[in-house]
């Protein structure tokens, strides 16, 4: 066989190998993405990936949004302010909590409970929230908002998915209430 014949065989072999690698890679990617492997093992396959904490149709935030609003008052009666301070850490990437503190991506939360929906004069609220400026953040309003901000105020620019647990919300609300010169009395 001549050198050119060997070269043609090498090229044909390389093309064939590349095609086989691409085909096998495609099968593996499809199996991982669509859950075919889980289906073959008797499990239930699901298309795509779930990102923990993200709002999606099967997520906890969506489930919380579809539930009826929870009466937060009985839960506030047994709320734990320290646990609420821990819940507030989820909010600290966008909000500040100190008296006179600067706004972050979201407004400073000092004096929020009992204040108007647009309680900070130096913050640019979404038009959806500005339309509710005469409404006040009571305990129930905060609970309903924190369960699913986008359901409670469609068009809010808050990108948080929500806090599905009613007691977690009650603890956070009790903590937010403590961030005031005149906290509202919690239900007994």
PDB file of C-alpha atoms in Angstrom, residues 46 48-56 58-62 90 159-162 164:
ATOM      1  CA  UNK A  46     -37.541  14.606  35.030  1.00  0.00           C
ATOM      2  CA  UNK A  48     -33.693  19.459  33.328  1.00  0.00           C
ATOM      3  CA  UNK A  49     -32.033  20.281  36.606  1.00  0.00           C
ATOM      4  CA  UNK A  50     -33.429  21.673  39.851  1.00  0.00           C
ATOM      5  CA  UNK A  51     -31.591  24.592  41.402  1.00  0.00           C
ATOM      6  CA  UNK A  52     -32.169  24.623  45.149  1.00  0.00           C
ATOM      7  CA  UNK A  53     -33.833  27.832  46.297  1.00  0.00           C
ATOM      8  CA  UNK A  54     -34.867  28.869  42.804  1.00  0.00           C
ATOM      9  CA  UNK A  55     -38.504  29.574  42.091  1.00  0.00           C
ATOM     10  CA  UNK A  56     -39.934  26.973  39.741  1.00  0.00           C
ATOM     11  CA  UNK A  58     -42.137  22.179  41.321  1.00  0.00           C
ATOM     12  CA  UNK A  59     -40.279  24.161  43.979  1.00  0.00           C
ATOM     13  CA  UNK A  60     -41.224  24.928  47.549  1.00  0.00           C
ATOM     14  CA  UNK A  61     -41.806  28.600  46.784  1.00  0.00           C
ATOM     15  CA  UNK A  62     -44.380  27.738  44.131  1.00  0.00           C
ATOM     16  CA  UNK A  90     -30.889  35.295  53.594  1.00  0.00           C
ATOM     17  CA  UNK A 159     -35.865  38.746  43.012  1.00  0.00           C
ATOM     18  CA  UNK A 160     -36.226  36.558  46.116  1.00  0.00           C
ATOM     19  CA  UNK A 161     -38.268  33.351  45.661  1.00  0.00           C
ATOM     20  CA  UNK A 162     -39.835  33.493  49.113  1.00  0.00           C
ATOM     21  CA  UNK A 164     -42.176  28.784  52.408  1.00  0.00           C
TER      22      UNK A 164
END
